């Protein structure tokens, strides 16, 4: 039972355009959501997060949107840069736990 | 550099063998997590330790065990290895106490190949 789903294994975007990565979850107990970025041969690194009491969180070029009723969140990267090319994992947690449930990841390729 | 150190980076062994993966968390972090990433899979939570005590367990096989030592480093022991155990094993740490922002700091992973 996959509680966090990233249905797009890969995404290609032109440099300078917007990248939109999507994530759906099924567990209504999740109340905190995170995005991690992973480069090859490195561990995942934290990118941005959002609490369930918010519907948007912005950090520079990165914005995460949360639609609780649809159990859906998305990560927007504007403008996309070649250095953003990586695998992006959506993760969720709840009830004050650090135990994260991850999606399978979306590989983003930003084409110069 | 996340500050989390994992050894070894690569390990090749045979079925039926036993291996130990080691993790040193960030300085000051009391929680250590182990995750497994198999081919085309997301990171699967295995187990969490907090200040030496087991705090949460995920889908960890009975053939696997872990512990966290007084100096806070952790070891993940994998025994009676099978081909399907080939994966990337990540260790992560976080600040105390549990229940904060959920941000984990990951090591670079240990790639285990079982032949």
PDB file of N, CA and C in Angstrom, chain B residues 29-113:
ATOM      1  N   UNK B  29      23.033  15.142  17.076  1.00  0.00           N
ATOM      2  CA  UNK B  29      21.756  14.506  16.743  1.00  0.00           C
ATOM      3  C   UNK B  29      21.598  13.206  17.532  1.00  0.00           C
ATOM      4  N   UNK B  30      20.454  13.042  18.150  1.00  0.00           N
ATOM      5  CA  UNK B  30      20.218  11.854  18.958  1.00  0.00           C
ATOM      6  C   UNK B  30      19.455  10.765  18.209  1.00  0.00           C
ATOM      7  N   UNK B  31      18.772  11.147  17.152  1.00  0.00           N
ATOM      8  CA  UNK B  31      17.968  10.179  16.391  1.00  0.00           C
ATOM      9  C   UNK B  31      18.712   9.705  15.160  1.00  0.00           C
ATOM     10  N   UNK B  32      18.645   8.416  14.933  1.00  0.00           N
ATOM     11  CA  UNK B  32      19.223   7.806  13.738  1.00  0.00           C
ATOM     12  C   UNK B  32      18.150   6.963  13.075  1.00  0.00           C
ATOM     13  N   UNK B  33      18.089   7.076  11.775  1.00  0.00           N
ATOM     14  CA  UNK B  33      17.098   6.343  10.974  1.00  0.00           C
ATOM     15  C   UNK B  33      17.843   5.533   9.920  1.00  0.00           C
ATOM     16  N   UNK B  34      17.273   4.394   9.600  1.00  0.00           N
ATOM     17  CA  UNK B  34      17.790   3.599   8.492  1.00  0.00           C
ATOM     18  C   UNK B  34      16.690   3.451   7.440  1.00  0.00           C
ATOM     19  N   UNK B  35      17.086   3.690   6.197  1.00  0.00           N
ATOM     20  CA  UNK B  35      16.180   3.546   5.068  1.00  0.00           C
ATOM     21  C   UNK B  35      16.826   2.646   4.018  1.00  0.00           C
ATOM     22  N   UNK B  36      15.977   1.933   3.297  1.00  0.00           N
ATOM     23  CA  UNK B  36      16.442   1.083   2.212  1.00  0.00           C
ATOM     24  C   UNK B  36      15.850   1.585   0.905  1.00  0.00           C
ATOM     25  N   UNK B  37      16.693   1.719  -0.113  1.00  0.00           N
ATOM     26  CA  UNK B  37      16.198   2.082  -1.432  1.00  0.00           C
ATOM     27  C   UNK B  37      16.580   0.997  -2.416  1.00  0.00           C
ATOM     28  N   UNK B  38      15.594   0.209  -2.821  1.00  0.00           N
ATOM     29  CA  UNK B  38      15.815  -0.813  -3.830  1.00  0.00           C
ATOM     30  C   UNK B  38      15.602  -0.202  -5.201  1.00  0.00           C
ATOM     31  N   UNK B  39      15.933  -0.957  -6.232  1.00  0.00           N
ATOM     32  CA  UNK B  39      15.841  -0.445  -7.598  1.00  0.00           C
ATOM     33  C   UNK B  39      14.429   0.047  -7.881  1.00  0.00           C
ATOM     34  N   UNK B  40      14.335   1.265  -8.408  1.00  0.00           N
ATOM     35  CA  UNK B  40      13.052   1.863  -8.801  1.00  0.00           C
ATOM     36  C   UNK B  40      12.055   1.984  -7.657  1.00  0.00           C
ATOM     37  N   UNK B  41      12.557   1.995  -6.454  1.00  0.00           N
ATOM     38  CA  UNK B  41      11.677   2.153  -5.305  1.00  0.00           C
ATOM     39  C   UNK B  41      12.030   3.428  -4.564  1.00  0.00           C
ATOM     40  N   UNK B  42      11.075   3.920  -3.842  1.00  0.00           N
ATOM     41  CA  UNK B  42      11.350   5.040  -2.954  1.00  0.00           C
ATOM     42  C   UNK B  42      12.107   4.544  -1.741  1.00  0.00           C
ATOM     43  N   UNK B  43      12.399   5.438  -0.855  1.00  0.00           N
ATOM     44  CA  UNK B  43      13.113   5.053   0.359  1.00  0.00           C
ATOM     45  C   UNK B  43      12.124   4.410   1.331  1.00  0.00           C
ATOM     46  N   UNK B  44      12.446   3.210   1.743  1.00  0.00           N
ATOM     47  CA  UNK B  44      11.592   2.475   2.670  1.00  0.00           C
ATOM     48  C   UNK B  44      12.185   2.569   4.067  1.00  0.00           C
ATOM     49  N   UNK B  45      11.363   3.028   4.996  1.00  0.00           N
ATOM     50  CA  UNK B  45      11.819   3.174   6.372  1.00  0.00           C
ATOM     51  C   UNK B  45      12.023   1.805   7.007  1.00  0.00           C
ATOM     52  N   UNK B  46      13.172   1.637   7.638  1.00  0.00           N
ATOM     53  CA  UNK B  46      13.470   0.374   8.307  1.00  0.00           C
ATOM     54  C   UNK B  46      13.304   0.491   9.819  1.00  0.00           C
ATOM     55  N   UNK B  47      14.045   1.428  10.409  1.00  0.00           N
ATOM     56  CA  UNK B  47      14.052   1.498  11.867  1.00  0.00           C
ATOM     57  C   UNK B  47      14.600   2.839  12.326  1.00  0.00           C
ATOM     58  N   UNK B  48      14.168   3.263  13.506  1.00  0.00           N
ATOM     59  CA  UNK B  48      14.643   4.505  14.114  1.00  0.00           C
ATOM     60  C   UNK B  48      15.125   4.244  15.531  1.00  0.00           C
ATOM     61  N   UNK B  49      16.234   4.864  15.872  1.00  0.00           N
ATOM     62  CA  UNK B  49      16.731   4.845  17.242  1.00  0.00           C
ATOM     63  C   UNK B  49      16.816   6.272  17.752  1.00  0.00           C
ATOM     64  N   UNK B  50      16.531   6.421  19.030  1.00  0.00           N
ATOM     65  CA  UNK B  50      16.644   7.726  19.672  1.00  0.00           C
ATOM     66  C   UNK B  50      17.436   7.537  20.958  1.00  0.00           C
ATOM     67  N   UNK B  51      18.597   8.132  20.990  1.00  0.00           N
ATOM     68  CA  UNK B  51      19.446   8.113  22.180  1.00  0.00           C
ATOM     69  C   UNK B  51      19.649   6.690  22.706  1.00  0.00           C
ATOM     70  N   UNK B  52      19.878   5.781  21.791  1.00  0.00           N
ATOM     71  CA  UNK B  52      20.207   4.414  22.168  1.00  0.00           C
ATOM     72  C   UNK B  52      19.035   3.459  22.237  1.00  0.00           C
ATOM     73  N   UNK B  53      17.829   3.985  22.149  1.00  0.00           N
ATOM     74  CA  UNK B  53      16.666   3.115  22.267  1.00  0.00           C
ATOM     75  C   UNK B  53      15.898   3.057  20.950  1.00  0.00           C
ATOM     76  N   UNK B  54      15.382   1.871  20.659  1.00  0.00           N
ATOM     77  CA  UNK B  54      14.563   1.736  19.465  1.00  0.00           C
ATOM     78  C   UNK B  54      13.290   2.549  19.628  1.00  0.00           C
ATOM     79  N   UNK B  55      12.981   3.399  18.621  1.00  0.00           N
ATOM     80  CA  UNK B  55      11.820   4.273  18.741  1.00  0.00           C
ATOM     81  C   UNK B  55      10.695   3.879  17.798  1.00  0.00           C
ATOM     82  N   UNK B  56      11.050   3.445  16.621  1.00  0.00           N
ATOM     83  CA  UNK B  56      10.019   3.061  15.650  1.00  0.00           C
ATOM     84  C   UNK B  56      10.582   2.021  14.707  1.00  0.00           C
ATOM     85  N   UNK B  57       9.696   1.156  14.254  1.00  0.00           N
ATOM     86  CA  UNK B  57      10.103   0.095  13.345  1.00  0.00           C
ATOM     87  C   UNK B  57       9.238   0.145  12.106  1.00  0.00           C
ATOM     88  N   UNK B  58       9.862   0.005  10.962  1.00  0.00           N
ATOM     89  CA  UNK B  58       9.123  -0.061   9.708  1.00  0.00           C
ATOM     90  C   UNK B  58       9.113  -1.479   9.192  1.00  0.00           C
ATOM     91  N   UNK B  59       9.250  -1.608   7.893  1.00  0.00           N
ATOM     92  CA  UNK B  59       9.214  -2.935   7.269  1.00  0.00           C
ATOM     93  C   UNK B  59      10.578  -3.603   7.296  1.00  0.00           C
ATOM     94  N   UNK B  60      11.122  -3.751   8.476  1.00  0.00           N
ATOM     95  CA  UNK B  60      12.447  -4.343   8.596  1.00  0.00           C
ATOM     96  C   UNK B  60      12.317  -5.857   8.752  1.00  0.00           C
ATOM     97  N   UNK B  61      13.078  -6.583   7.946  1.00  0.00           N
ATOM     98  CA  UNK B  61      13.028  -8.035   7.983  1.00  0.00           C
ATOM     99  C   UNK B  61      13.626  -8.548   9.293  1.00  0.00           C
ATOM    100  N   UNK B  62      13.195  -9.736   9.678  1.00  0.00           N
ATOM    101  CA  UNK B  62      13.739 -10.334  10.906  1.00  0.00           C
ATOM    102  C   UNK B  62      15.222 -10.643  10.766  1.00  0.00           C
ATOM    103  N   UNK B  63      15.689 -10.808   9.532  1.00  0.00           N
ATOM    104  CA  UNK B  63      17.116 -11.076   9.294  1.00  0.00           C
ATOM    105  C   UNK B  63      17.967  -9.828   9.500  1.00  0.00           C
ATOM    106  N   UNK B  64      17.299  -8.695   9.634  1.00  0.00           N
ATOM    107  CA  UNK B  64      18.022  -7.433   9.815  1.00  0.00           C
ATOM    108  C   UNK B  64      17.874  -6.987  11.270  1.00  0.00           C
ATOM    109  N   UNK B  65      18.900  -6.376  11.780  1.00  0.00           N
ATOM    110  CA  UNK B  65      18.820  -5.809  13.121  1.00  0.00           C
ATOM    111  C   UNK B  65      19.680  -4.562  13.172  1.00  0.00           C
ATOM    112  N   UNK B  66      19.422  -3.746  14.141  1.00  0.00           N
ATOM    113  CA  UNK B  66      20.187  -2.514  14.269  1.00  0.00           C
ATOM    114  C   UNK B  66      20.369  -2.189  15.736  1.00  0.00           C
ATOM    115  N   UNK B  67      21.301  -1.309  15.996  1.00  0.00           N
ATOM    116  CA  UNK B  67      21.463  -0.789  17.339  1.00  0.00           C
ATOM    117  C   UNK B  67      22.139   0.561  17.281  1.00  0.00           C
ATOM    118  N   UNK B  68      21.953   1.308  18.339  1.00  0.00           N
ATOM    119  CA  UNK B  68      22.619   2.599  18.474  1.00  0.00           C
ATOM    120  C   UNK B  68      23.434   2.554  19.752  1.00  0.00           C
ATOM    121  N   UNK B  69      24.677   2.913  19.636  1.00  0.00           N
ATOM    122  CA  UNK B  69      25.621   2.783  20.732  1.00  0.00           C
ATOM    123  C   UNK B  69      25.647   4.051  21.579  1.00  0.00           C
ATOM    124  N   UNK B  70      26.277   3.981  22.775  1.00  0.00           N
ATOM    125  CA  UNK B  70      26.329   5.158  23.654  1.00  0.00           C
ATOM    126  C   UNK B  70      26.940   6.389  22.990  1.00  0.00           C
ATOM    127  N   UNK B  71      27.862   6.180  22.042  1.00  0.00           N
ATOM    128  CA  UNK B  71      28.433   7.358  21.368  1.00  0.00           C
ATOM    129  C   UNK B  71      27.538   7.826  20.217  1.00  0.00           C
ATOM    130  N   UNK B  72      26.362   7.236  20.094  1.00  0.00           N
ATOM    131  CA  UNK B  72      25.287   7.575  19.156  1.00  0.00           C
ATOM    132  C   UNK B  72      25.484   7.048  17.746  1.00  0.00           C
ATOM    133  N   UNK B  73      26.619   6.420  17.461  1.00  0.00           N
ATOM    134  CA  UNK B  73      26.710   5.826  16.136  1.00  0.00           C
ATOM    135  C   UNK B  73      25.805   4.605  16.092  1.00  0.00           C
ATOM    136  N   UNK B  74      25.452   4.218  14.893  1.00  0.00           N
ATOM    137  CA  UNK B  74      24.511   3.117  14.739  1.00  0.00           C
ATOM    138  C   UNK B  74      25.062   2.103  13.745  1.00  0.00           C
ATOM    139  N   UNK B  75      24.650   0.876  13.923  1.00  0.00           N
ATOM    140  CA  UNK B  75      25.020  -0.182  12.991  1.00  0.00           C
ATOM    141  C   UNK B  75      23.766  -0.925  12.556  1.00  0.00           C
ATOM    142  N   UNK B  76      23.722  -1.253  11.277  1.00  0.00           N
ATOM    143  CA  UNK B  76      22.643  -2.058  10.714  1.00  0.00           C
ATOM    144  C   UNK B  76      23.255  -3.380  10.290  1.00  0.00           C
ATOM    145  N   UNK B  77      22.772  -4.462  10.888  1.00  0.00           N
ATOM    146  CA  UNK B  77      23.286  -5.789  10.595  1.00  0.00           C
ATOM    147  C   UNK B  77      22.312  -6.526   9.684  1.00  0.00           C
ATOM    148  N   UNK B  78      22.841  -7.027   8.596  1.00  0.00           N
ATOM    149  CA  UNK B  78      22.028  -7.754   7.619  1.00  0.00           C
ATOM    150  C   UNK B  78      22.580  -9.171   7.532  1.00  0.00           C
ATOM    151  N   UNK B  79      21.764 -10.167   7.809  1.00  0.00           N
ATOM    152  CA  UNK B  79      22.270 -11.533   7.821  1.00  0.00           C
ATOM    153  C   UNK B  79      21.501 -12.414   6.847  1.00  0.00           C
ATOM    154  N   UNK B  80      22.055 -13.595   6.613  1.00  0.00           N
ATOM    155  CA  UNK B  80      21.456 -14.557   5.664  1.00  0.00           C
ATOM    156  C   UNK B  80      21.027 -13.840   4.393  1.00  0.00           C
ATOM    157  N   UNK B  81      21.964 -13.113   3.835  1.00  0.00           N
ATOM    158  CA  UNK B  81      21.647 -12.214   2.730  1.00  0.00           C
ATOM    159  C   UNK B  81      21.091 -12.955   1.526  1.00  0.00           C
ATOM    160  N   UNK B  82      20.136 -12.296   0.887  1.00  0.00           N
ATOM    161  CA  UNK B  82      19.506 -12.800  -0.329  1.00  0.00           C
ATOM    162  C   UNK B  82      19.737 -11.801  -1.451  1.00  0.00           C
ATOM    163  N   UNK B  83      19.549 -12.272  -2.683  1.00  0.00           N
ATOM    164  CA  UNK B  83      19.767 -11.390  -3.830  1.00  0.00           C
ATOM    165  C   UNK B  83      18.920 -10.123  -3.723  1.00  0.00           C
ATOM    166  N   UNK B  84      17.706 -10.276  -3.215  1.00  0.00           N
ATOM    167  CA  UNK B  84      16.788  -9.140  -3.104  1.00  0.00           C
ATOM    168  C   UNK B  84      17.181  -8.108  -2.074  1.00  0.00           C
ATOM    169  N   UNK B  85      18.194  -8.414  -1.289  1.00  0.00           N
ATOM    170  CA  UNK B  85      18.664  -7.427  -0.299  1.00  0.00           C
ATOM    171  C   UNK B  85      19.596  -6.408  -0.935  1.00  0.00           C
ATOM    172  N   UNK B  86      19.960  -6.631  -2.177  1.00  0.00           N
ATOM    173  CA  UNK B  86      20.806  -5.660  -2.877  1.00  0.00           C
ATOM    174  C   UNK B  86      20.057  -4.334  -2.966  1.00  0.00           C
ATOM    175  N   UNK B  87      20.669  -3.289  -2.466  1.00  0.00           N
ATOM    176  CA  UNK B  87      19.985  -1.991  -2.385  1.00  0.00           C
ATOM    177  C   UNK B  87      20.964  -0.950  -1.875  1.00  0.00           C
ATOM    178  N   UNK B  88      20.478   0.289  -1.882  1.00  0.00           N
ATOM    179  CA  UNK B  88      21.176   1.379  -1.214  1.00  0.00           C
ATOM    180  C   UNK B  88      20.588   1.498   0.179  1.00  0.00           C
ATOM    181  N   UNK B  89      21.436   1.534   1.166  1.00  0.00           N
ATOM    182  CA  UNK B  89      20.979   1.687   2.540  1.00  0.00           C
ATOM    183  C   UNK B  89      21.433   3.052   3.034  1.00  0.00           C
ATOM    184  N   UNK B  90      20.448   3.868   3.385  1.00  0.00           N
ATOM    185  CA  UNK B  90      20.738   5.215   3.857  1.00  0.00           C
ATOM    186  C   UNK B  90      20.535   5.302   5.359  1.00  0.00           C
ATOM    187  N   UNK B  91      21.422   6.021   5.953  1.00  0.00           N
ATOM    188  CA  UNK B  91      21.268   6.414   7.347  1.00  0.00           C
ATOM    189  C   UNK B  91      20.941   7.904   7.361  1.00  0.00           C
ATOM    190  N   UNK B  92      20.097   8.301   8.278  1.00  0.00           N
ATOM    191  CA  UNK B  92      19.787   9.713   8.431  1.00  0.00           C
ATOM    192  C   UNK B  92      19.764  10.040   9.914  1.00  0.00           C
ATOM    193  N   UNK B  93      19.968  11.287  10.229  1.00  0.00           N
ATOM    194  CA  UNK B  93      19.867  11.701  11.622  1.00  0.00           C
ATOM    195  C   UNK B  93      19.049  12.972  11.705  1.00  0.00           C
ATOM    196  N   UNK B  94      18.583  13.260  12.892  1.00  0.00           N
ATOM    197  CA  UNK B  94      17.820  14.483  13.128  1.00  0.00           C
ATOM    198  C   UNK B  94      18.056  14.944  14.554  1.00  0.00           C
ATOM    199  N   UNK B  95      17.750  16.223  14.767  1.00  0.00           N
ATOM    200  CA  UNK B  95      17.917  16.783  16.089  1.00  0.00           C
ATOM    201  C   UNK B  95      16.853  16.283  17.041  1.00  0.00           C
ATOM    202  N   UNK B  96      17.093  16.428  18.290  1.00  0.00           N
ATOM    203  CA  UNK B  96      16.142  15.985  19.294  1.00  0.00           C
ATOM    204  C   UNK B  96      15.281  17.163  19.725  1.00  0.00           C
ATOM    205  N   UNK B  97      14.105  16.944  20.275  1.00  0.00           N
ATOM    206  CA  UNK B  97      13.457  15.647  20.359  1.00  0.00           C
ATOM    207  C   UNK B  97      12.656  15.359  19.106  1.00  0.00           C
ATOM    208  N   UNK B  98      12.241  14.162  18.898  1.00  0.00           N
ATOM    209  CA  UNK B  98      11.389  13.844  17.743  1.00  0.00           C
ATOM    210  C   UNK B  98      10.116  14.660  17.807  1.00  0.00           C
ATOM    211  N   UNK B  99       9.582  14.959  16.655  1.00  0.00           N
ATOM    212  CA  UNK B  99       8.349  15.726  16.629  1.00  0.00           C
ATOM    213  C   UNK B  99       8.550  17.134  16.144  1.00  0.00           C
ATOM    214  N   UNK B 100       9.707  17.417  15.570  1.00  0.00           N
ATOM    215  CA  UNK B 100       9.958  18.751  15.052  1.00  0.00           C
ATOM    216  C   UNK B 100       9.535  18.884  13.608  1.00  0.00           C
ATOM    217  N   UNK B 101      10.375  19.438  12.798  1.00  0.00           N
ATOM    218  CA  UNK B 101       9.987  19.732  11.426  1.00  0.00           C
ATOM    219  C   UNK B 101      10.043  18.512  10.518  1.00  0.00           C
ATOM    220  N   UNK B 102      10.590  17.428  10.989  1.00  0.00           N
ATOM    221  CA  UNK B 102      10.663  16.256  10.138  1.00  0.00           C
ATOM    222  C   UNK B 102      11.832  16.256   9.194  1.00  0.00           C
ATOM    223  N   UNK B 103      12.699  17.273   9.284  1.00  0.00           N
ATOM    224  CA  UNK B 103      13.836  17.306   8.381  1.00  0.00           C
ATOM    225  C   UNK B 103      14.894  16.325   8.827  1.00  0.00           C
ATOM    226  N   UNK B 104      15.248  15.445   7.926  1.00  0.00           N
ATOM    227  CA  UNK B 104      16.301  14.470   8.176  1.00  0.00           C
ATOM    228  C   UNK B 104      17.537  14.838   7.373  1.00  0.00           C
ATOM    229  N   UNK B 105      18.679  14.500   7.916  1.00  0.00           N
ATOM    230  CA  UNK B 105      19.947  14.705   7.224  1.00  0.00           C
ATOM    231  C   UNK B 105      20.490  13.332   6.868  1.00  0.00           C
ATOM    232  N   UNK B 106      20.660  13.109   5.575  1.00  0.00           N
ATOM    233  CA  UNK B 106      21.028  11.788   5.084  1.00  0.00           C
ATOM    234  C   UNK B 106      22.514  11.678   4.793  1.00  0.00           C
ATOM    235  N   UNK B 107      23.026  10.483   5.039  1.00  0.00           N
ATOM    236  CA  UNK B 107      24.358  10.159   4.575  1.00  0.00           C
ATOM    237  C   UNK B 107      24.331   9.833   3.097  1.00  0.00           C
ATOM    238  N   UNK B 108      25.497   9.512   2.551  1.00  0.00           N
ATOM    239  CA  UNK B 108      25.602   9.238   1.118  1.00  0.00           C
ATOM    240  C   UNK B 108      25.148   7.833   0.763  1.00  0.00           C
ATOM    241  N   UNK B 109      24.933   7.003   1.766  1.00  0.00           N
ATOM    242  CA  UNK B 109      24.418   5.664   1.513  1.00  0.00           C
ATOM    243  C   UNK B 109      25.511   4.619   1.417  1.00  0.00           C
ATOM    244  N   UNK B 110      25.116   3.391   1.675  1.00  0.00           N
ATOM    245  CA  UNK B 110      25.986   2.230   1.480  1.00  0.00           C
ATOM    246  C   UNK B 110      25.316   1.356   0.428  1.00  0.00           C
ATOM    247  N   UNK B 111      26.024   1.141  -0.678  1.00  0.00           N
ATOM    248  CA  UNK B 111      25.449   0.310  -1.740  1.00  0.00           C
ATOM    249  C   UNK B 111      25.853  -1.138  -1.518  1.00  0.00           C
ATOM    250  N   UNK B 112      24.869  -1.973  -1.261  1.00  0.00           N
ATOM    251  CA  UNK B 112      25.110  -3.394  -1.028  1.00  0.00           C
ATOM    252  C   UNK B 112      24.716  -4.183  -2.264  1.00  0.00           C
ATOM    253  N   UNK B 113      25.632  -4.992  -2.731  1.00  0.00           N
ATOM    254  CA  UNK B 113      25.357  -5.894  -3.845  1.00  0.00           C
ATOM    255  C   UNK B 113      25.539  -7.322  -3.361  1.00  0.00           C
TER     256      UNK B 113
END
